Amino acid sequence: MTKYEEQEIIKMETSSKSESIYEKVRRDISLYIRPVASQIGMPPLGFPAFTVEAPRDPSHGDISTNVAMTLAKFWKRSPREAAELLVKEIKSDKRTHKIHYTYVEVAGPGFINLRLAPGIWQEQLLNILRDGTHYGDLKIGKHEKVCIEYVSAN
């Protein structure tokens, strides 16, 4: 394990307790991108934005991500092959795989579906109880004015 990876794991373990499950999964997945890129000889550049969301069909797991589809072009691989590389890396990490996920698989053209371990849900419930009415508060945009525009075709 490189010094960079160790630092990222420390960040992961000491991160804000109030982050959403989706933020937690996004952070976890982000940790696996650089090692896979390195394994396939790609430079450890930044990576494109990707989604982490609940799948439309609950039988596909708790979380679905298109991370492999966004990386495929940069890695010069098919989205499915990129997904298989990431899933292999996730499953090989004994520290987070069994603790965070009970199920990780490639689906369709390159989605990755995950089922969260019960401990993750329990941790989230504890965060909600601890933070009370402040659960989910964000520091982004504090004291900044925003313009929200609604446009209707009719």
Coordinates of N, CA, C and O in Angstrom, one line a residue:
M1 N 0.9 -1.2 0.0 CA 0.0 0.0 0.0 C 0.9 1.2 0.0 O 1.8 1.3 0.8
T2 N 0.6 2.2 -0.9 CA 1.4 3.4 -1.0 C 1.0 4.4 0.2 O 0.0 4.2 0.8
K3 N 1.9 5.3 0.4 CA 1.6 6.3 1.4 C 0.3 7.1 1.1 O -0.4 7.4 2.0
Y4 N 0.1 7.4 -0.2 CA -1.1 8.1 -0.6 C -2.3 7.3 -0.2 O -3.3 7.9 0.3
E5 N -2.4 6.0 -0.5 CA -3.5 5.2 -0.2 C -3.7 5.1 1.4 O -4.9 5.1 1.8
E6 N -2.6 5.1 2.1 CA -2.8 5.1 3.6 C -3.4 6.4 4.1 O -4.3 6.3 4.9
Q7 N -3.0 7.5 3.5 CA -3.6 8.8 3.9 C -5.0 8.8 3.5 O -5.8 9.4 4.3
E8 N -5.4 8.3 2.4 CA -6.8 8.3 1.9 C -7.7 7.4 2.9 O -8.8 7.8 3.2
I9 N -7.1 6.3 3.3 CA -7.9 5.4 4.3 C -8.0 6.1 5.6 O -9.1 6.1 6.2
I10 N -7.0 6.8 6.1 CA -7.1 7.6 7.3 C -8.2 8.6 7.2 O -9.0 8.8 8.1
K11 N -8.2 9.4 6.0 CA -9.3 10.4 5.8 C -10.6 9.7 5.8 O -11.6 10.2 6.4
M12 N -10.7 8.5 5.2 CA -12.0 7.8 5.2 C -12.5 7.4 6.6 O -13.6 7.6 6.9
E13 N -11.5 7.0 7.4 CA -11.9 6.6 8.8 C -12.2 7.7 9.7 O -12.9 7.5 10.7
T14 N -11.7 8.9 9.4 CA -11.9 10.0 10.3 C -12.8 11.1 9.7 O -12.8 12.2 10.2
S15 N -13.4 10.8 8.6 CA -14.3 11.8 8.0 C -15.5 12.1 8.8 O -15.8 11.5 9.8
S16 N -16.2 13.1 8.4 CA -17.4 13.6 9.1 C -18.3 12.5 9.3 O -18.6 11.7 8.4
K17 N -18.9 12.3 10.5 CA -19.8 11.3 10.8 C -21.2 11.5 10.1 O -22.0 10.6 10.0
S18 N -21.4 12.8 9.8 CA -22.7 13.1 9.3 C -22.9 13.1 7.8 O -23.8 13.5 7.2
E19 N -21.9 12.5 7.1 CA -22.0 12.4 5.6 C -23.1 11.4 5.3 O -23.3 10.5 6.0
S20 N -23.7 11.6 4.2 CA -24.8 10.7 3.7 C -24.2 9.4 3.3 O -23.0 9.3 3.0
I21 N -25.0 8.4 3.2 CA -24.6 7.1 2.7 C -24.0 7.2 1.3 O -23.0 6.6 1.0
Y22 N -24.6 8.0 0.5 CA -24.1 8.2 -0.9 C -22.7 8.9 -0.9 O -21.9 8.5 -1.7
E23 N -22.5 9.9 0.0 CA -21.2 10.5 0.1 C -20.2 9.5 0.5 O -19.0 9.5 0.1
K24 N -20.5 8.6 1.5 CA -19.6 7.6 2.0 C -19.2 6.6 0.9 O -18.1 6.3 0.8
V25 N -20.2 6.2 0.1 CA -19.9 5.2 -0.9 C -19.1 5.9 -2.0 O -18.1 5.3 -2.5
R26 N -19.4 7.2 -2.4 CA -18.6 7.9 -3.4 C -17.1 8.0 -2.9 O -16.2 7.8 -3.7
R27 N -16.9 8.3 -1.6 CA -15.6 8.4 -1.1 C -14.9 7.0 -1.1 O -13.7 6.9 -1.5
D28 N -15.6 6.0 -0.7 CA -15.0 4.6 -0.8 C -14.6 4.3 -2.2 O -13.5 3.8 -2.4
I29 N -15.5 4.5 -3.2 CA -15.2 4.1 -4.6 C -14.0 4.9 -5.1 O -13.2 4.4 -5.8
S30 N -14.0 6.2 -4.7 CA -12.9 7.1 -5.2 C -11.5 6.5 -4.8 O -10.5 6.7 -5.5
L31 N -11.5 5.9 -3.6 CA -10.2 5.3 -3.1 C -9.7 4.2 -4.1 O -8.5 3.9 -4.1
Y32 N -10.6 3.5 -4.8 CA -10.2 2.4 -5.6 C -9.8 2.8 -7.0 O -9.2 2.0 -7.8
I33 N -10.1 4.0 -7.4 CA -9.8 4.5 -8.8 C -8.3 4.5 -9.1 O -7.8 4.0 -10.1
R34 N -7.5 5.2 -8.2 CA -6.1 5.4 -8.5 C -5.4 4.0 -8.5 O -4.5 3.8 -9.4
P35 N -5.6 3.1 -7.6 CA -4.9 1.8 -7.7 C -5.2 1.1 -9.0 O -4.3 0.5 -9.6
V36 N -6.4 1.1 -9.4 CA -6.8 0.4 -10.6 C -6.1 1.1 -11.8 O -5.6 0.4 -12.7
A37 N -6.2 2.4 -11.9 CA -5.5 3.2 -12.9 C -4.0 2.8 -13.0 O -3.5 2.6 -14.1
S38 N -3.4 2.7 -11.8 CA -2.0 2.4 -11.8 C -1.8 1.0 -12.3 O -0.8 0.7 -13.1
Q39 N -2.6 0.0 -11.9 CA -2.5 -1.4 -12.4 C -2.5 -1.5 -13.9 O -1.9 -2.4 -14.5
I40 N -3.3 -0.7 -14.5 CA -3.5 -0.8 -16.0 C -2.6 0.2 -16.8 O -2.8 0.4 -18.0
G41 N -1.7 0.9 -16.0 CA -0.7 1.7 -16.7 C -1.3 3.1 -17.0 O -0.7 3.8 -17.9
M42 N -2.3 3.6 -16.4 CA -2.8 4.9 -16.7 C -2.3 5.9 -15.6 O -2.1 5.5 -14.5
P43 N -2.1 7.1 -16.0 CA -1.6 8.1 -15.0 C -2.7 8.4 -14.0 O -3.9 8.3 -14.3
P44 N -2.3 8.6 -12.7 CA -3.2 8.9 -11.6 C -3.8 10.3 -11.7 O -3.5 11.1 -10.8
L45 N -4.5 10.6 -12.8 CA -5.1 12.0 -12.9 C -6.3 12.0 -12.1 O -6.8 11.1 -11.6
G46 N -6.9 13.2 -12.1 CA -8.2 13.4 -11.5 C -9.2 12.5 -12.3 O -8.9 12.0 -13.4
F47 N -10.4 12.3 -11.8 CA -11.4 11.5 -12.4 C -12.7 12.3 -12.6 O -13.0 13.2 -11.9
P48 N -13.4 11.9 -13.7 CA -14.6 12.6 -14.0 C -15.7 12.4 -12.9 O -15.6 11.4 -12.1
A49 N -16.7 13.2 -12.9 CA -17.8 13.1 -11.9 C -18.6 11.8 -12.2 O -18.7 11.4 -13.4
F50 N -19.1 11.2 -11.2 CA -19.9 10.0 -11.4 C -21.0 10.0 -10.4 O -21.0 10.7 -9.4
T51 N -22.1 9.3 -10.7 CA -23.3 9.3 -9.8 C -23.2 8.1 -8.9 O -22.7 7.0 -9.2
V52 N -23.8 8.3 -7.7 CA -24.0 7.2 -6.7 C -25.4 7.4 -6.2 O -25.7 8.5 -5.7
E53 N -26.3 6.5 -6.5 CA -27.7 6.6 -6.3 C -28.3 5.3 -6.0 O -27.7 4.3 -6.2
A54 N -29.6 5.4 -5.5 CA -30.3 4.2 -5.3 C -30.8 3.6 -6.7 O -31.2 4.4 -7.5
P55 N -30.6 2.4 -6.9 CA -31.1 1.8 -8.2 C -32.6 1.9 -8.4 O -33.3 1.9 -7.3
R56 N -33.1 1.9 -9.6 CA -34.5 1.9 -9.8 C -35.2 0.6 -9.3 O -36.3 0.7 -8.7
D57 N -34.5 -0.5 -9.4 CA -35.0 -1.8 -9.0 C -34.3 -2.2 -7.7 O -33.1 -2.4 -7.7
P58 N -35.0 -2.3 -6.6 CA -34.3 -2.6 -5.3 C -33.6 -4.0 -5.3 O -32.7 -4.2 -4.5
S59 N -34.0 -4.9 -6.2 CA -33.3 -6.2 -6.3 C -31.9 -6.0 -6.8 O -31.1 -7.0 -6.7
H60 N -31.5 -4.8 -7.3 CA -30.1 -4.6 -7.8 C -29.2 -4.1 -6.7 O -28.1 -3.8 -6.9
G61 N -29.7 -4.0 -5.5 CA -28.9 -3.6 -4.4 C -29.3 -2.3 -3.8 O -30.4 -1.8 -4.1
D62 N -28.5 -1.7 -2.9 CA -28.9 -0.5 -2.2 C -28.3 0.7 -3.0 O -28.9 1.8 -2.9
I63 N -27.2 0.6 -3.6 CA -26.5 1.6 -4.3 C -26.1 1.2 -5.7 O -25.7 0.1 -5.9
S64 N -26.2 2.1 -6.6 CA -25.7 1.9 -8.0 C -24.8 3.0 -8.4 O -25.1 4.2 -8.0
T65 N -23.8 2.8 -9.2 CA -22.9 3.9 -9.6 C -22.5 3.7 -11.1 O -22.4 2.5 -11.5
N66 N -22.3 4.8 -11.8 CA -21.9 4.7 -13.1 C -20.4 5.1 -13.3 O -19.9 5.4 -14.3
V67 N -19.6 4.9 -12.2 CA -18.2 5.3 -12.2 C -17.4 4.7 -13.3 O -16.6 5.3 -13.9
A68 N -17.7 3.4 -13.6 CA -16.9 2.7 -14.6 C -17.2 3.3 -16.0 O -16.4 3.4 -16.9
M69 N -18.5 3.7 -16.2 CA -18.9 4.3 -17.5 C -18.2 5.6 -17.7 O -17.8 6.0 -18.9
T70 N -17.9 6.4 -16.7 CA -17.3 7.7 -16.8 C -15.8 7.5 -17.0 O -15.1 8.4 -17.6
L71 N -15.2 6.4 -16.4 CA -13.8 6.2 -16.5 C -13.3 5.5 -17.8 O -12.2 5.5 -18.1
A72 N -14.3 4.7 -18.4 CA -13.9 3.9 -19.5 C -13.1 4.6 -20.6 O -12.1 4.1 -21.1
K73 N -13.6 5.7 -21.0 CA -12.9 6.5 -22.1 C -11.5 6.8 -21.7 O -10.5 6.7 -22.5
F74 N -11.3 7.3 -20.4 CA -9.9 7.7 -20.0 C -9.0 6.4 -19.9 O -7.8 6.5 -20.1
W75 N -9.6 5.3 -19.5 CA -8.8 4.1 -19.3 C -8.7 3.3 -20.6 O -8.0 2.3 -20.6
K76 N -9.3 3.8 -21.6 CA -9.3 3.1 -22.9 C -9.7 1.6 -22.8 O -9.1 0.7 -23.3
R77 N -10.8 1.5 -22.1 CA -11.5 0.1 -21.8 C -12.9 0.3 -22.1 O -13.5 1.4 -22.1
S78 N -13.6 -0.9 -22.2 CA -15.1 -0.8 -22.3 C -15.6 -0.5 -20.9 O -14.9 -0.8 -19.9
P79 N -16.8 0.1 -20.8 CA -17.3 0.4 -19.5 C -17.4 -0.9 -18.6 O -17.2 -0.9 -17.4
R80 N -17.8 -2.0 -19.2 CA -18.0 -3.2 -18.4 C -16.6 -3.7 -17.9 O -16.5 -4.1 -16.8
E81 N -15.6 -3.6 -18.7 CA -14.2 -4.0 -18.3 C -13.7 -3.1 -17.2 O -13.2 -3.6 -16.2
A82 N -14.0 -1.8 -17.3 CA -13.6 -0.9 -16.2 C -14.3 -1.2 -14.9 O -13.7 -1.2 -13.8
A83 N -15.6 -1.6 -15.0 CA -16.4 -2.0 -13.9 C -15.8 -3.2 -13.2 O -15.7 -3.3 -12.0
E84 N -15.5 -4.2 -14.1 CA -14.9 -5.5 -13.5 C -13.6 -5.2 -12.8 O -13.4 -5.8 -11.7
L85 N -12.8 -4.3 -13.3 CA -11.5 -4.0 -12.6 C -11.8 -3.3 -11.3 O -11.1 -3.7 -10.3
L86 N -12.7 -2.4 -11.2 CA -13.1 -1.7 -10.0 C -13.7 -2.7 -9.0 O -13.3 -2.7 -7.8
V87 N -14.6 -3.6 -9.4 CA -15.2 -4.6 -8.5 C -14.2 -5.5 -7.9 O -14.2 -5.8 -6.8
K88 N -13.2 -5.9 -8.8 CA -12.2 -6.8 -8.3 C -11.3 -6.1 -7.2 O -11.0 -6.7 -6.2
E89 N -11.1 -4.8 -7.4 CA -10.3 -4.1 -6.4 C -11.1 -3.9 -5.1 O -10.5 -4.1 -4.1
I90 N -12.3 -3.6 -5.2 CA -13.2 -3.5 -4.0 C -13.2 -4.8 -3.3 O -13.0 -4.8 -2.0
K91 N -13.4 -5.9 -4.0 CA -13.5 -7.2 -3.3 C -12.2 -7.6 -2.7 O -12.2 -8.4 -1.7
S92 N -11.1 -7.2 -3.3 CA -9.8 -7.6 -2.7 C -9.4 -6.8 -1.5 O -8.5 -7.2 -0.8
D93 N -10.1 -5.7 -1.2 CA -9.8 -4.9 0.0 C -10.5 -5.5 1.2 O -11.7 -5.2 1.4
K94 N -9.9 -6.2 2.0 CA -10.5 -6.9 3.1 C -11.0 -5.9 4.2 O -11.9 -6.2 5.0
R95 N -10.3 -4.8 4.3 CA -10.7 -3.8 5.4 C -12.0 -3.2 5.1 O -12.8 -3.0 6.1
T96 N -12.3 -2.8 3.9 CA -13.6 -2.1 3.7 C -14.7 -3.0 3.0 O -15.8 -2.8 3.3
H97 N -14.3 -4.0 2.2 CA -15.3 -4.7 1.5 C -16.3 -5.4 2.4 O -17.5 -5.2 2.3
K98 N -15.8 -6.3 3.3 CA -16.7 -7.0 4.2 C -17.4 -6.1 5.2 O -18.5 -6.4 5.7
I99 N -16.8 -5.1 5.6 CA -17.3 -4.2 6.6 C -18.4 -3.3 6.0 O -19.5 -3.1 6.6
H100 N -18.2 -2.8 4.8 CA -19.1 -1.9 4.1 C -20.2 -2.5 3.2 O -21.3 -2.0 3.1
Y101 N -19.8 -3.6 2.5 CA -20.6 -4.1 1.5 C -20.8 -5.6 1.6 O -19.8 -6.4 1.8
T102 N -22.0 -6.1 1.5 CA -22.3 -7.5 1.5 C -22.4 -8.1 0.1 O -22.3 -9.3 -0.1
Y103 N -22.4 -7.2 -0.9 CA -22.7 -7.6 -2.3 C -22.1 -6.5 -3.2 O -22.5 -5.3 -3.0
V104 N -21.3 -6.9 -4.2 CA -20.7 -5.9 -5.1 C -20.7 -6.7 -6.5 O -20.1 -7.8 -6.6
E105 N -21.4 -6.1 -7.5 CA -21.4 -6.8 -8.8 C -21.4 -5.8 -9.9 O -21.9 -4.7 -9.8
V106 N -21.0 -6.3 -11.1 CA -21.1 -5.5 -12.3 C -22.5 -5.8 -12.9 O -22.9 -6.9 -12.9
A107 N -23.1 -4.8 -13.4 CA -24.5 -5.0 -14.0 C -24.6 -4.2 -15.3 O -24.0 -3.2 -15.5
G108 N -25.3 -4.9 -16.2 CA -25.5 -4.3 -17.5 C -24.2 -3.9 -18.3 O -23.2 -4.6 -18.2
P109 N -24.3 -2.7 -18.9 CA -23.1 -2.3 -19.7 C -21.9 -1.8 -18.9 O -20.9 -1.5 -19.5
G110 N -22.0 -1.6 -17.6 CA -20.9 -1.2 -16.8 C -21.3 -0.5 -15.5 O -20.5 0.2 -14.9
F111 N -22.5 -0.7 -15.0 CA -22.9 -0.2 -13.7 C -22.3 -1.1 -12.6 O -22.0 -2.2 -12.9
I112 N -22.1 -0.5 -11.4 CA -21.7 -1.3 -10.3 C -22.8 -1.2 -9.3 O -23.2 -0.1 -8.9
N113 N -23.3 -2.3 -8.8 CA -24.3 -2.4 -7.8 C -23.7 -2.9 -6.5 O -22.9 -3.8 -6.5
L114 N -24.1 -2.3 -5.4 CA -23.6 -2.6 -4.1 C -24.8 -2.8 -3.1 O -25.8 -2.1 -3.2
R115 N -24.6 -3.7 -2.2 CA -25.6 -3.9 -1.1 C -24.8 -3.5 0.2 O -23.7 -4.1 0.4
L116 N -25.3 -2.6 0.9 CA -24.6 -2.1 2.1 C -24.7 -3.1 3.3 O -25.8 -3.7 3.5
A117 N -23.7 -3.2 4.0 CA -23.7 -4.1 5.2 C -24.6 -3.5 6.3 O -24.7 -2.2 6.4
P118 N -25.2 -4.3 7.1 CA -26.1 -3.7 8.2 C -25.4 -2.7 9.1 O -26.1 -1.7 9.5
G119 N -24.1 -2.8 9.3 CA -23.4 -1.9 10.2 C -23.4 -0.5 9.6 O -23.4 0.5 10.4
I120 N -23.4 -0.3 8.3 CA -23.5 1.0 7.7 C -24.8 1.7 7.9 O -24.9 2.8 8.3
W121 N -25.9 0.9 7.8 CA -27.2 1.4 8.1 C -27.3 1.8 9.6 O -27.9 2.9 10.0
Q122 N -26.8 1.0 10.5 CA -26.8 1.3 11.9 C -26.0 2.5 12.2 O -26.5 3.3 13.0
E123 N -24.9 2.6 11.6 CA -24.0 3.8 11.8 C -24.8 5.1 11.4 O -24.8 6.1 12.1
Q124 N -25.5 5.0 10.3 CA -26.3 6.1 9.8 C -27.4 6.5 10.7 O -27.6 7.7 11.0
L125 N -28.1 5.5 11.3 CA -29.1 5.8 12.3 C -28.5 6.5 13.5 O -29.1 7.4 14.1
L126 N -27.4 6.0 14.0 CA -26.7 6.7 15.1 C -26.4 8.1 14.8 O -26.5 9.0 15.6
N127 N -25.9 8.4 13.6 CA -25.6 9.8 13.1 C -26.9 10.6 13.2 O -26.8 11.8 13.6
I128 N -28.0 10.1 12.7 CA -29.2 10.8 12.7 C -29.7 11.2 14.2 O -30.0 12.3 14.5
L129 N -29.6 10.2 15.0 CA -29.9 10.4 16.4 C -29.0 11.4 17.1 O -29.4 12.3 17.8
R130 N -27.7 11.3 16.8 CA -26.7 12.2 17.4 C -26.9 13.7 16.9 O -26.9 14.6 17.7
D131 N -27.1 13.8 15.6 CA -27.2 15.2 15.0 C -28.6 15.8 15.2 O -28.7 17.0 15.0
G132 N -29.6 15.0 15.4 CA -31.0 15.5 15.6 C -31.4 16.4 14.4 O -31.2 16.0 13.2
T133 N -31.9 17.6 14.7 CA -32.4 18.4 13.6 C -31.3 19.0 12.7 O -31.6 19.5 11.6
H134 N -30.1 18.8 13.1 CA -29.0 19.3 12.2 C -28.4 18.2 11.3 O -27.5 18.4 10.5
Y135 N -29.0 17.0 11.4 CA -28.6 15.9 10.5 C -28.8 16.4 9.0 O -29.9 16.9 8.7
G136 N -27.8 16.2 8.2 CA -27.9 16.6 6.8 C -27.6 18.0 6.5 O -27.6 18.4 5.3
D137 N -27.3 18.8 7.5 CA -26.9 20.2 7.3 C -25.6 20.2 6.5 O -24.7 19.4 6.7
L138 N -25.5 21.1 5.6 CA -24.3 21.3 4.8 C -23.6 22.6 5.0 O -24.3 23.6 5.3
K139 N -22.3 22.6 4.9 CA -21.6 23.9 5.1 C -21.4 24.6 3.7 O -21.0 25.7 3.7
I140 N -21.8 23.9 2.7 CA -21.6 24.5 1.3 C -22.6 25.6 1.1 O -23.8 25.5 1.5
G141 N -22.1 26.7 0.7 CA -23.0 27.8 0.4 C -23.5 28.7 1.5 O -24.3 29.5 1.4
K142 N -22.9 28.5 2.7 CA -23.3 29.3 3.9 C -23.1 30.7 3.6 O -22.1 31.2 3.1
H143 N -24.1 31.5 3.8 CA -24.1 33.0 3.7 C -23.9 33.4 2.3 O -23.5 34.6 2.0
E144 N -24.2 32.6 1.3 CA -24.1 33.0 -0.1 C -25.5 33.1 -0.7 O -26.3 32.3 -0.4
K145 N -25.7 34.1 -1.5 CA -27.0 34.3 -2.2 C -27.0 33.4 -3.4 O -26.0 33.3 -4.1
V146 N -28.1 32.8 -3.7 CA -28.3 32.0 -4.9 C -29.5 32.4 -5.6 O -30.5 33.0 -5.0
C147 N -29.6 32.2 -6.9 CA -30.7 32.5 -7.7 C -31.3 31.2 -8.2 O -30.6 30.4 -8.8
I148 N -32.5 30.9 -7.8 CA -33.2 29.7 -8.3 C -34.2 30.1 -9.3 O -35.1 30.9 -9.0
E149 N -34.1 29.6 -10.5 CA -35.0 30.0 -11.5 C -35.8 28.8 -11.9 O -35.3 27.7 -12.1
Y150 N -37.1 29.0 -12.1 CA -38.0 27.9 -12.5 C -38.5 28.3 -13.9 O -39.1 29.3 -14.1
V151 N -38.3 27.4 -14.9 CA -38.8 27.7 -16.2 C -39.8 26.6 -16.6 O -39.5 25.4 -16.4
S152 N -40.9 27.0 -17.1 CA -41.9 26.1 -17.5 C -42.1 26.2 -19.0 O -42.2 27.3 -19.5
A153 N -42.3 25.1 -19.7 CA -42.5 25.2 -21.1 C -43.9 25.7 -21.5 O -44.2 26.2 -22.6
N154 N -44.8 25.7 -20.5 CA -46.2 26.2 -20.8 C -46.3 27.7 -20.5 O -46.2 28.2 -19.5

